[in-house]
Amino acid sequence: MTSMPPGERIGSHVKRAEQALLAAKNAALKPAAVTVPQYAALLWLSEKPGISAAALARLCGVTPPTMNTVLKNLQERGLIERTPHEWHRNVLETRLTEEGRAAMELADAGAVRVERALAAAFSAQEREQLIGLLGRCAEVLDAQR
Amino acid sequence: MTSMPPGERIGSHVKRAEQALLAAKNAALKPAAVTVPQYAALLWLSEKPGISAAALARLCGVTPPTMNTVLKNLQERGLIERTPHEWHRNVLETRLTEEGRAAMELADAGAVRVERALAAAFSAQEREQLIGLLGRCAEVLDAQR
DNA sequence: TTGCATGCATTAGAGCTCTAACATATCTTC
DNA sequence: GAAGATATGTTAGAGCTCTAATGCATGCAA
């Protein structure tokens, strides 16, 4: 005896869309050989060179240990470099390497292609509606916690 | 030079909503001491006793190895039991134990509470709109692949 | 100056997720 | 009956994600 059928659960529709999004982006990112979280980090790094890992984690919406994992993999592949901060000796400044920038640009092309295809499925009004409704979802759910 | 600002990317709003959903559900599931994927499996198992792991994976929208991982953890905790199928000797029938049913019911209460709070943030018309728009997202993205 | 608060980085541990590959069993077709 | 198709289950390996705990550095306040 379940109190709520799956189809009525808004959450299941959100999850479904997110899954499809992740699958599409992963496919689009394959030529660049980066994952979705790696692409997100590279993209923000290109806009904020020298940012700290913690700040980058906040921008990407993940926890610092998670970002640490992602950065570790990016560093091993030579896409980023991390150097000690001038004053705050505890802070590491993270920057794209040349390779990293190239990977970011290749990845960005794929990601934007997906976003454009997604946006093209809606009218301007529908896009605004969708974004507004999703914003309220996040708001309510964050408050719930 | 990025070709598309984050705020215009529908995907980032979907991701944000999904993250908030996951966080809220995880918090609501804490009393039952199960994760969101575990709850999903338990819920479907309560409706389809004896289902195969592969079929369960399809219902939950994950791959068979993923479901295998989830079921392994549930089995170690004694929430489910798996017995060989009568005819198809390669298939394992999965069922809730008594403990599993209790955990499912406790978890369901929390999950439904979140879903109700989420649904309450919208009018009936808005809910339909949101679900419709999300459905088109998934459709377009699946086709993209 | 000493202590505390803040913030960054990291490790440990648990769990989810995927792709790729392989083994097994059943069913269909020739 | 034998071969291939279909479906299930599993292992291996890589990667992401979280919470909790720890260490270190900086800056502020008593």
XYZ file of C-alpha atoms (C1' of nucleotides) in Angstrom:
350
model
C 0.000 0.000 0.000
C 1.891 2.978 -1.313
C 0.523 6.385 -0.601
C 1.550 8.052 -3.857
C 1.829 6.675 -7.394
C 5.115 7.365 -9.215
C 3.527 9.378 -12.002
C 2.201 11.942 -9.539
C 5.572 12.416 -7.931
C 7.122 15.539 -9.391
C 10.463 14.294 -8.188
C 10.427 11.303 -10.479
C 9.970 13.566 -13.488
C 12.808 15.802 -12.353
C 15.017 12.769 -11.899
C 14.109 11.432 -15.311
C 14.994 14.727 -17.010
C 18.266 14.952 -15.099
C 19.190 11.410 -16.126
C 18.520 12.163 -19.771
C 20.516 15.365 -19.455
C 23.476 13.553 -17.952
C 23.397 10.856 -20.628
C 23.201 13.383 -23.458
C 26.007 15.502 -22.021
C 28.217 12.523 -21.410
C 27.797 11.487 -25.017
C 28.509 15.020 -26.216
C 31.607 15.224 -24.021
C 33.056 11.957 -25.263
C 35.212 13.527 -28.011
C 36.861 15.701 -25.361
C 37.277 12.671 -23.084
C 36.045 14.496 -20.003
C 33.154 13.784 -17.647
C 30.348 16.201 -16.876
C 31.786 17.236 -13.490
C 35.217 17.659 -15.080
C 33.728 19.858 -17.783
C 31.948 21.993 -15.189
C 35.206 22.517 -13.319
C 37.147 23.330 -16.491
C 34.491 25.810 -17.589
C 34.546 27.726 -14.314
C 38.326 27.605 -14.227
C 38.469 29.272 -17.608
C 36.433 32.165 -16.235
C 38.096 32.395 -12.828
C 41.765 31.485 -13.189
C 43.542 30.889 -9.885
C 40.357 30.167 -7.966
C 40.618 28.000 -4.837
C 39.244 24.465 -4.821
C 36.707 25.347 -2.158
C 35.361 28.300 -4.143
C 35.250 26.152 -7.251
C 33.311 23.537 -5.331
C 30.726 26.157 -4.373
C 30.352 27.295 -7.977
C 29.903 23.733 -9.187
C 27.499 22.884 -6.384
C 29.537 20.065 -4.875
C 31.426 19.577 -1.609
C 35.160 20.292 -1.288
C 36.152 16.623 -1.048
C 34.205 15.932 -4.216
C 35.962 18.764 -6.032
C 39.217 17.417 -4.688
C 38.520 14.103 -6.393
C 37.656 15.773 -9.679
C 40.711 18.035 -9.578
C 42.972 15.125 -8.746
C 41.901 13.368 -11.928
C 42.237 16.524 -14.007
C 45.704 17.139 -12.620
C 46.848 13.592 -13.325
C 45.819 14.120 -16.913
C 47.679 17.415 -17.100
C 44.612 19.529 -17.780
C 45.137 21.768 -14.750
C 47.982 22.855 -12.496
C 47.850 23.828 -8.855
C 50.361 26.194 -7.283
C 50.625 27.518 -3.703
C 49.097 30.925 -3.080
C 51.427 33.858 -2.479
C 50.121 34.877 0.947
C 47.654 32.279 2.091
C 50.102 29.466 2.051
C 47.363 26.953 2.776
C 45.529 27.793 -0.437
C 46.282 26.242 -3.798
C 45.639 28.303 -6.896
C 44.203 26.217 -9.711
C 44.639 27.083 -13.367
C 44.017 25.518 -16.765
C 47.025 24.292 -18.691
C 47.213 24.745 -22.444
C 45.907 21.222 -22.842
C 43.203 21.978 -20.328
C 42.009 24.980 -22.270
C 41.899 22.969 -25.470
C 39.925 20.194 -23.773
C 37.569 22.757 -22.262
C 36.861 24.328 -25.630
C 36.248 21.010 -27.314
C 33.992 19.946 -24.470
C 32.171 23.260 -24.464
C 31.266 22.871 -28.105
C 29.580 19.552 -27.344
C 27.840 20.808 -24.233
C 26.500 23.912 -25.931
C 25.206 21.789 -28.778
C 23.134 19.813 -26.285
C 21.894 22.965 -24.565
C 20.889 24.527 -27.867
C 18.984 21.432 -28.914
C 17.256 21.447 -25.543
C 16.394 25.138 -25.738
C 15.097 24.729 -29.272
C 12.403 22.399 -28.015
C 10.644 25.256 -26.251
C 9.285 28.693 -27.012
C 10.793 31.664 -25.194
C 7.781 31.735 -22.903
C 8.010 28.044 -22.154
C 11.699 28.343 -21.314
C 10.927 31.058 -18.808
C 8.114 28.998 -17.332
C 10.286 25.933 -17.020
C 13.165 27.819 -15.435
C 10.805 29.570 -13.055
C 9.083 26.357 -12.006
C 12.396 24.575 -11.513
C 13.609 27.492 -9.402
C 10.606 27.136 -7.154
C 11.294 23.407 -6.852
C 14.810 24.063 -5.619
C 13.594 26.779 -3.291
C 10.908 24.654 -1.662
C 13.161 21.625 -1.384
C 16.005 23.592 0.182
C 13.562 25.077 2.701
C 12.236 21.588 3.416
C 15.610 20.600 4.690
C 35.096 33.098 -24.330
C 32.194 30.890 -23.442
C 29.390 30.641 -25.891
C 26.547 30.367 -23.388
C 26.106 31.860 -19.907
C 25.113 29.412 -17.151
C 21.824 31.127 -16.369
C 20.573 30.504 -19.890
C 21.404 26.828 -19.780
C 18.225 24.944 -19.001
C 20.366 22.036 -17.924
C 21.864 23.912 -15.009
C 18.408 24.612 -13.626
C 17.416 20.991 -14.001
C 20.578 19.934 -12.229
C 19.988 22.409 -9.441
C 16.462 21.127 -8.842
C 17.648 17.528 -8.891
C 20.368 18.290 -6.359
C 17.890 19.937 -4.015
C 15.551 16.995 -4.478
C 18.256 14.511 -3.631
C 19.325 16.445 -0.551
C 15.761 16.779 0.718
C 14.994 13.108 0.137
C 18.194 11.983 1.762
C 17.321 14.003 4.841
C 13.775 12.610 4.874
C 15.089 9.056 4.497
C 17.551 9.361 7.353
C 15.189 7.945 10.020
C 14.809 4.816 7.900
C 18.581 4.671 7.356
C 18.278 4.012 3.646
C 19.593 5.914 0.633
C 17.454 7.248 -2.181
C 18.369 4.415 -4.589
C 17.751 1.863 -1.835
C 14.332 3.376 -1.163
C 13.470 3.262 -4.860
C 14.373 -0.417 -4.996
C 12.437 -1.236 -1.829
C 9.375 0.625 -3.100
C 9.273 -1.261 -6.393
C 9.965 -4.536 -4.613
C 6.936 -3.996 -2.428
C 4.796 -3.704 -5.550
C 6.437 -6.457 -7.582
C 7.584 -9.208 -5.211
C 9.922 -11.740 -6.798
C 10.995 -9.421 -9.605
C 14.382 -10.026 -11.230
C 17.281 -7.653 -10.617
C 17.427 -6.682 -14.274
C 13.728 -5.817 -14.392
C 14.091 -3.872 -11.171
C 16.991 -1.992 -12.695
C 14.806 -1.002 -15.630
C 12.050 0.241 -13.335
C 14.511 2.281 -11.280
C 16.232 3.643 -14.369
C 19.686 2.293 -13.602
C 21.921 -0.350 -15.159
C 22.005 -3.951 -13.910
C 25.447 -3.638 -12.294
C 24.242 -0.578 -10.417
C 21.200 -2.403 -9.155
C 23.467 -5.279 -8.208
C 25.440 -2.930 -5.967
C 22.301 -1.561 -4.345
C 20.821 -5.024 -3.798
C 24.071 -6.296 -2.338
C 23.927 -3.615 0.319
C 20.261 -4.235 1.026
C 20.879 -7.963 1.335
C 23.790 -7.491 3.730
C 21.480 -5.482 5.921
C 18.815 -8.169 5.779
C 16.194 -5.972 4.104
C 15.770 -8.276 1.126
C 16.295 -11.940 0.275
C 17.154 -13.479 -3.050
C 16.201 -17.014 -3.979
C 16.764 -18.978 -7.212
C 13.840 -19.000 -9.622
C 11.902 -22.218 -10.056
C 12.391 -22.616 -13.816
C 14.829 -19.976 -14.969
C 17.672 -21.156 -12.831
C 19.770 -18.177 -13.854
C 17.298 -15.729 -12.364
C 17.205 -14.710 -8.734
C 13.858 -13.748 -7.277
C 14.153 -10.792 -4.964
C 11.735 -10.153 -2.117
C 11.398 -7.860 0.874
C 11.992 -9.351 4.282
C 9.847 -8.320 7.227
C 12.522 -5.827 8.178
C 12.667 -4.637 4.612
C 8.972 -3.935 4.529
C 9.175 -1.992 7.773
C 12.103 0.050 6.454
C 10.255 0.690 3.207
C 7.183 1.957 5.012
C 9.191 4.236 7.259
C 11.150 5.545 4.291
C 8.005 5.993 2.234
C 6.481 8.217 4.859
C 9.465 10.547 4.649
C 9.611 10.506 0.861
C 5.915 11.205 0.478
C 6.230 14.082 2.917
C 8.813 15.676 0.645
C 6.732 15.036 -2.454
C 3.661 16.565 -0.847
C 5.570 19.661 0.184
C 6.896 19.951 -3.338
C 3.483 19.487 -4.917
C 1.984 22.036 -2.537
C 4.216 24.722 -3.995
C 2.298 24.627 -7.267
C -1.247 24.897 -8.527
C -2.726 21.931 -10.355
C -2.158 23.713 -13.630
C 1.453 24.501 -12.795
C 2.122 20.895 -11.844
C 0.845 19.730 -15.196
C 2.914 22.349 -16.969
C 6.053 21.397 -15.095
C 5.587 17.685 -15.684
C 4.849 18.294 -19.342
C 7.886 20.484 -19.850
C 10.147 18.034 -18.038
C 8.788 15.239 -20.182
C 9.724 17.148 -23.301
C 13.198 17.720 -21.871
C 13.729 14.004 -21.422
C 12.301 13.286 -24.851
C 14.537 15.758 -26.665
C 17.624 14.727 -24.743
C 17.052 11.031 -25.350
C 16.626 11.734 -29.054
C 19.805 13.811 -29.011
C 21.781 10.748 -28.073
C 50.043 37.441 23.128
C 46.942 34.054 23.576
C 42.857 32.170 22.143
C 39.061 31.634 18.953
C 36.703 31.808 14.649
C 37.013 31.197 9.873
C 38.407 29.086 5.825
C 41.171 25.824 2.910
C 42.875 21.249 2.019
C 42.939 16.517 2.766
C 41.983 11.685 4.273
C 38.894 7.894 5.413
C 34.977 5.367 4.529
C 30.593 4.262 2.511
C 27.772 4.195 -1.394
C 26.140 5.043 -6.250
C 27.024 5.062 -11.157
C 28.649 3.855 -15.539
C 30.991 0.921 -19.499
C 33.101 -3.295 -20.835
C 33.528 -7.938 -20.556
C 32.338 -12.564 -19.453
C 29.561 -16.580 -17.851
C 25.232 -18.861 -17.802
C 20.679 -20.267 -19.014
C 16.609 -20.300 -21.910
C 14.294 -19.962 -26.257
C 14.057 -19.897 -31.294
C 15.394 -21.364 -35.633
C 17.304 -24.277 -38.919
C 19.804 -31.793 -32.142
C 22.890 -27.668 -32.934
C 23.525 -22.745 -33.531
C 22.405 -18.343 -32.607
C 19.527 -14.874 -30.264
C 17.928 -13.153 -26.006
C 18.027 -12.284 -21.200
C 20.092 -12.584 -16.558
C 23.754 -12.209 -13.420
C 28.259 -10.998 -12.174
C 33.077 -9.060 -11.959
C 36.433 -5.448 -12.915
C 37.690 -0.842 -13.150
C 37.086 4.082 -13.235
C 34.871 7.959 -11.467
C 31.573 10.864 -8.675
C 29.324 11.872 -4.336
C 28.510 12.492 0.389
C 29.527 12.884 5.750
C 32.857 13.034 9.336
C 37.162 14.087 11.042
C 41.768 16.152 10.953
C 45.531 19.485 10.133
C 47.017 23.912 8.934
C 46.981 28.875 8.152
C 45.092 33.451 8.665
C 42.862 37.117 11.012
C 40.353 39.022 14.880
C 39.496 39.854 19.723
C 40.228 39.728 24.598
